[in-house]
């Protein structure tokens, strides 16, 4: 199964992707996570990306596409993957198509998670992320058991991402509208777009995704 998410920041693509990963036994490839890791380690890529990330802007297409290509050809992605955060521009969508063509592969579905803007702002402003395992919490609707601490067995420290502040959130949503939302039409034309209502509990949204995926003709069986 090869999936992409076309979904604004805060729509739950990371959370839903993590569940799909278990269900289909495939890996999630998050360009945001890879960049954050590089930023933390202070690599050349991390230094290049830092300015864009902190401002809520997109890292230039050439940089991110080269990074994605290097990653996706690794053996662990050959049985399938869930792309979280890529593609975000038409350039990237075309590049992905070419990369997959070279590998003789095709995408099975583009999951479009639909969540109203106000809800996205609320979710992102109250989001806290575990520094150790990456799990996310919502301070009001899904708080950790202990303040600032990830639940057992991780117990990592929770922090607010540098780009989860009010001003940067608004910019990220604007960037999504401008650069990424036009891709919805692009993937509708290729016939693989699946529209999912992203409101409701994590379980409810996940069930919608699972049912939609079961309805498409794929070669991978859903684990019972
Ligand atoms: P995310 O965790 O997916 O919200 O990504 C965090 C940040 O990483 C984004 O706001 C961008 O600055 C950068 N980023 C991640 N994926 C991409 C991409 N496909 N194209 C450009 N920038 C990206």
Short mmCIF file of C-alpha atoms and ligand atoms in Angstrom, two decimals:
data_model
loop_
_atom_site.label_atom_id
_atom_site.label_comp_id
_atom_site.label_asym_id
_atom_site.label_seq_id
_atom_site.Cartn_x
_atom_site.Cartn_y
_atom_site.Cartn_z
CA UNK A 1 0.00 0.00 0.00
CA UNK A 2 1.39 3.42 -0.98
CA UNK A 3 -0.41 6.38 0.48
CA UNK A 4 -0.03 10.12 0.72
CA UNK A 5 -1.83 12.60 2.93
CA UNK A 6 -3.04 15.90 1.53
CA UNK A 7 -3.95 17.55 4.72
CA UNK A 8 -3.38 20.89 6.43
CA UNK A 9 -1.21 21.20 9.54
CA UNK A 10 -3.14 20.03 12.59
CA UNK A 11 -5.55 17.84 10.66
CA UNK A 12 -4.24 14.67 12.29
CA UNK A 13 -2.20 13.20 9.45
CA UNK A 14 0.64 12.20 11.78
CA UNK A 15 -1.72 10.46 14.22
CA UNK A 16 -3.76 8.71 11.54
CA UNK A 17 -0.62 7.77 9.64
CA UNK A 18 0.80 6.08 12.74
CA UNK A 19 -2.30 3.88 12.97
CA UNK A 20 -2.30 3.06 9.28
CA UNK A 21 1.30 2.09 9.61
CA UNK A 22 0.42 -0.62 12.16
CA UNK A 23 -2.61 -1.79 10.23
CA UNK A 24 -0.89 -2.21 6.88
CA UNK A 25 2.54 -3.03 8.24
CA UNK A 26 4.21 -0.25 6.32
CA UNK A 27 6.36 2.69 7.36
CA UNK A 28 5.38 6.30 7.66
CA UNK A 29 7.78 8.71 6.03
CA UNK A 30 7.37 12.18 7.48
CA UNK A 31 9.44 14.88 5.78
CA UNK A 32 8.76 17.20 8.75
CA UNK A 33 10.17 14.60 11.18
CA UNK A 34 13.29 14.07 9.06
CA UNK A 35 13.88 17.81 8.87
CA UNK A 36 13.35 18.25 12.63
CA UNK A 37 15.83 15.46 13.30
CA UNK A 38 18.38 17.13 11.02
CA UNK A 39 17.74 20.47 12.69
CA UNK A 40 18.34 18.91 16.09
CA UNK A 41 21.57 17.26 14.94
CA UNK A 42 22.73 20.49 13.29
CA UNK A 43 23.41 18.87 9.91
CA UNK A 44 23.88 20.90 6.73
CA UNK A 45 20.30 20.08 5.72
CA UNK A 46 19.04 21.04 9.18
CA UNK A 47 20.81 24.40 9.00
CA UNK A 48 19.42 25.06 5.52
CA UNK A 49 15.88 24.14 6.55
CA UNK A 50 15.79 25.91 9.90
CA UNK A 51 14.88 29.38 8.67
CA UNK A 52 11.94 28.13 6.57
CA UNK A 53 10.62 25.79 9.23
CA UNK A 54 10.64 28.33 12.04
CA UNK A 55 8.80 30.82 9.83
CA UNK A 56 6.21 28.24 8.76
CA UNK A 57 7.41 28.51 5.16
CA UNK A 58 8.13 25.63 2.82
CA UNK A 59 11.67 24.36 2.46
CA UNK A 60 12.64 24.88 -1.23
CA UNK A 61 11.42 22.17 -3.60
CA UNK A 62 14.88 21.11 -4.80
CA UNK A 63 16.15 20.51 -1.26
CA UNK A 64 13.12 18.61 -0.02
CA UNK A 65 12.74 16.54 -3.18
CA UNK A 66 16.39 15.44 -3.08
CA UNK A 67 15.91 14.47 0.57
CA UNK A 68 12.74 12.51 -0.18
CA UNK A 69 14.35 10.67 -3.08
CA UNK A 70 17.30 9.61 -0.97
CA UNK A 71 14.93 8.29 1.70
CA UNK A 72 12.24 6.55 -0.32
CA UNK A 73 14.64 4.30 -2.21
CA UNK A 74 15.68 2.64 1.07
CA UNK A 75 14.76 -1.06 1.32
CA UNK A 76 12.35 -0.53 4.23
CA UNK A 77 9.96 1.44 1.99
CA UNK A 78 9.84 -1.04 -0.85
CA UNK A 79 6.79 -2.91 0.47
CA UNK A 80 4.85 0.33 0.89
CA UNK A 81 4.76 3.65 2.72
CA UNK A 82 2.66 6.48 4.03
CA UNK A 83 3.99 9.86 3.05
CA UNK A 84 3.25 12.46 5.70
CA UNK A 85 3.93 16.02 4.55
CA UNK A 86 5.01 15.31 0.98
CA UNK A 87 4.12 16.41 -1.67
CA UNK A 88 3.25 19.98 -0.73
CA UNK A 89 3.61 21.67 -4.13
CA UNK A 90 2.90 20.75 -7.77
CA UNK A 91 6.66 20.52 -8.33
CA UNK A 92 6.89 17.91 -5.56
CA UNK A 93 3.85 15.99 -6.82
CA UNK A 94 5.38 15.70 -10.28
CA UNK A 95 8.78 14.79 -8.82
CA UNK A 96 7.16 12.03 -6.73
CA UNK A 97 5.41 10.67 -9.79
CA UNK A 98 8.74 10.51 -11.63
CA UNK A 99 10.57 8.91 -8.72
CA UNK A 100 7.88 6.22 -8.42
CA UNK A 101 7.80 5.68 -12.17
CA UNK A 102 11.54 5.00 -12.12
CA UNK A 103 10.88 2.42 -9.41
CA UNK A 104 7.94 0.96 -11.36
CA UNK A 105 5.53 1.88 -8.57
CA UNK A 106 2.28 3.80 -8.24
CA UNK A 107 0.37 5.51 -5.43
CA UNK A 108 -2.76 3.72 -4.23
CA UNK A 109 -4.51 6.66 -2.61
CA UNK A 110 -4.23 10.33 -1.70
CA UNK A 111 -6.07 10.83 1.59
CA UNK A 112 -7.53 14.31 1.83
CA UNK A 113 -8.31 15.10 5.46
CA UNK A 114 -10.87 17.89 5.73
CA UNK A 115 -10.89 20.02 8.89
CA UNK A 116 -12.21 23.61 9.23
CA UNK A 117 -9.62 26.35 9.77
CA UNK A 118 -10.80 27.36 13.27
CA UNK A 119 -10.49 23.79 14.47
CA UNK A 120 -6.97 23.55 13.02
CA UNK A 121 -5.90 26.70 14.85
CA UNK A 122 -7.32 25.37 18.12
CA UNK A 123 -5.65 21.98 17.71
CA UNK A 124 -2.24 23.40 16.80
CA UNK A 125 -2.13 26.04 19.53
CA UNK A 126 -2.89 23.43 22.19
CA UNK A 127 -0.61 20.78 20.73
CA UNK A 128 2.29 19.45 22.76
CA UNK A 129 4.76 16.95 21.34
CA UNK A 130 6.91 14.39 23.10
CA UNK A 131 10.60 15.07 22.57
CA UNK A 132 11.41 11.38 22.94
CA UNK A 133 8.76 9.44 20.97
CA UNK A 134 7.02 12.16 18.94
CA UNK A 135 3.54 11.42 20.32
CA UNK A 136 1.24 14.45 20.33
CA UNK A 137 -1.31 15.63 22.91
CA UNK A 138 -3.99 18.29 22.98
CA UNK A 139 -3.90 20.22 26.26
CA UNK A 140 -7.70 20.18 26.61
CA UNK A 141 -9.10 17.25 24.62
CA UNK A 142 -6.28 14.77 24.94
CA UNK A 143 -4.07 15.87 27.86
CA UNK A 144 -1.20 13.79 29.25
CA UNK A 145 -1.73 12.15 32.65
CA UNK A 146 1.05 14.27 34.19
CA UNK A 147 1.72 17.86 33.05
CA UNK A 148 4.51 18.22 30.46
CA UNK A 149 5.18 14.47 30.53
CA UNK A 150 4.43 11.80 27.97
CA UNK A 151 2.33 8.90 29.30
CA UNK A 152 3.84 5.53 30.22
CA UNK A 153 5.98 3.84 29.14
CA UNK A 154 7.77 6.78 27.46
CA UNK A 155 7.72 9.54 30.12
CA UNK A 156 9.50 11.89 27.66
CA UNK A 157 9.30 15.66 28.07
CA UNK A 158 6.48 17.42 26.20
CA UNK A 159 7.23 20.65 24.37
CA UNK A 160 5.53 23.10 22.06
CA UNK A 161 6.96 22.94 18.56
CA UNK A 162 8.62 26.22 17.47
CA UNK A 163 6.16 26.39 14.57
CA UNK A 164 3.07 25.74 16.75
CA UNK A 165 2.86 29.36 17.88
CA UNK A 166 -0.10 31.53 16.85
CA UNK A 167 1.66 33.66 14.22
CA UNK A 168 3.47 30.75 12.59
CA UNK A 169 0.33 28.60 12.63
CA UNK A 170 -1.55 31.24 10.64
CA UNK A 171 1.29 31.41 8.14
CA UNK A 172 1.47 27.63 7.79
CA UNK A 173 -2.25 27.52 7.04
CA UNK A 174 -1.85 30.27 4.46
CA UNK A 175 1.05 28.41 2.86
CA UNK A 176 -1.08 25.25 2.77
CA UNK A 177 -3.96 27.08 1.07
CA UNK A 178 -1.67 28.65 -1.49
CA UNK A 179 0.74 25.85 -2.34
CA UNK A 180 -0.74 22.53 -1.29
CA UNK A 181 -4.52 22.71 -1.62
CA UNK A 182 -4.29 23.01 -5.45
CA UNK A 183 -2.92 19.45 -5.35
CA UNK A 184 -6.35 18.17 -4.36
CA UNK A 185 -7.58 18.79 -7.90
CA UNK A 186 -4.38 17.27 -9.27
CA UNK A 187 -4.98 13.99 -7.42
CA UNK A 188 -8.72 14.04 -8.14
CA UNK A 189 -7.78 14.03 -11.81
CA UNK A 190 -5.52 11.04 -11.34
CA UNK A 191 -8.48 9.24 -9.70
CA UNK A 192 -6.83 8.34 -6.41
CA UNK A 193 -8.22 11.09 -4.14
CA UNK A 194 -10.20 10.00 -1.07
CA UNK A 195 -12.01 12.75 0.84
CA UNK A 196 -12.26 12.14 4.58
CA UNK A 197 -14.11 14.20 7.17
CA UNK A 198 -11.35 14.88 9.72
CA UNK A 199 -13.68 15.99 12.53
CA UNK A 200 -14.44 13.69 15.42
CA UNK A 201 -12.41 11.36 17.59
CA UNK A 202 -9.20 9.75 16.37
CA UNK A 203 -11.09 6.41 16.21
CA UNK A 204 -13.96 7.85 14.18
CA UNK A 205 -11.66 9.46 11.63
CA UNK A 206 -9.56 6.32 11.45
CA UNK A 207 -12.64 4.16 10.74
CA UNK A 208 -13.60 6.46 7.87
CA UNK A 209 -10.12 6.17 6.36
CA UNK A 210 -10.04 2.41 6.80
CA UNK A 211 -13.41 1.91 5.14
CA UNK A 212 -12.50 4.13 2.22
CA UNK A 213 -9.24 2.29 1.73
CA UNK A 214 -10.98 -1.08 1.92
CA UNK A 215 -13.25 0.06 -0.89
CA UNK A 216 -10.41 0.73 -3.28
CA UNK A 217 -8.88 -2.03 -5.21
CA UNK A 218 -5.51 -2.71 -3.59
CA UNK A 219 -3.19 -5.63 -3.57
CA UNK A 220 -2.56 -5.53 0.17
CA UNK A 221 -4.92 -7.16 2.64
CA UNK A 222 -5.95 -5.33 5.78
CA UNK A 223 -4.76 -7.24 8.83
CA UNK A 224 -7.61 -8.55 10.98
P1 LIG B 1 5.21 19.16 9.19
O1 LIG B 1 5.73 18.45 10.38
O2 LIG B 1 4.81 18.25 8.07
O3 LIG B 1 4.14 20.17 9.54
O4 LIG B 1 6.45 20.02 8.60
C1 LIG B 1 7.10 21.01 9.38
C2 LIG B 1 7.84 21.98 8.47
O5 LIG B 1 8.84 21.29 7.72
C3 LIG B 1 6.98 22.68 7.42
O6 LIG B 1 6.30 23.81 7.92
C4 LIG B 1 8.04 23.05 6.38
O7 LIG B 1 8.81 24.16 6.79
C5 LIG B 1 8.94 21.82 6.39
N1 LIG B 1 8.48 20.79 5.43
C6 LIG B 1 8.05 19.53 5.72
N2 LIG B 1 7.71 18.87 4.60
C7 LIG B 1 7.93 19.73 3.58
C8 LIG B 1 7.73 19.66 2.16
N3 LIG B 1 7.25 18.55 1.57
N4 LIG B 1 8.06 20.75 1.42
C9 LIG B 1 8.56 21.86 1.98
N5 LIG B 1 8.74 22.02 3.31
C10 LIG B 1 8.43 20.95 4.11
#
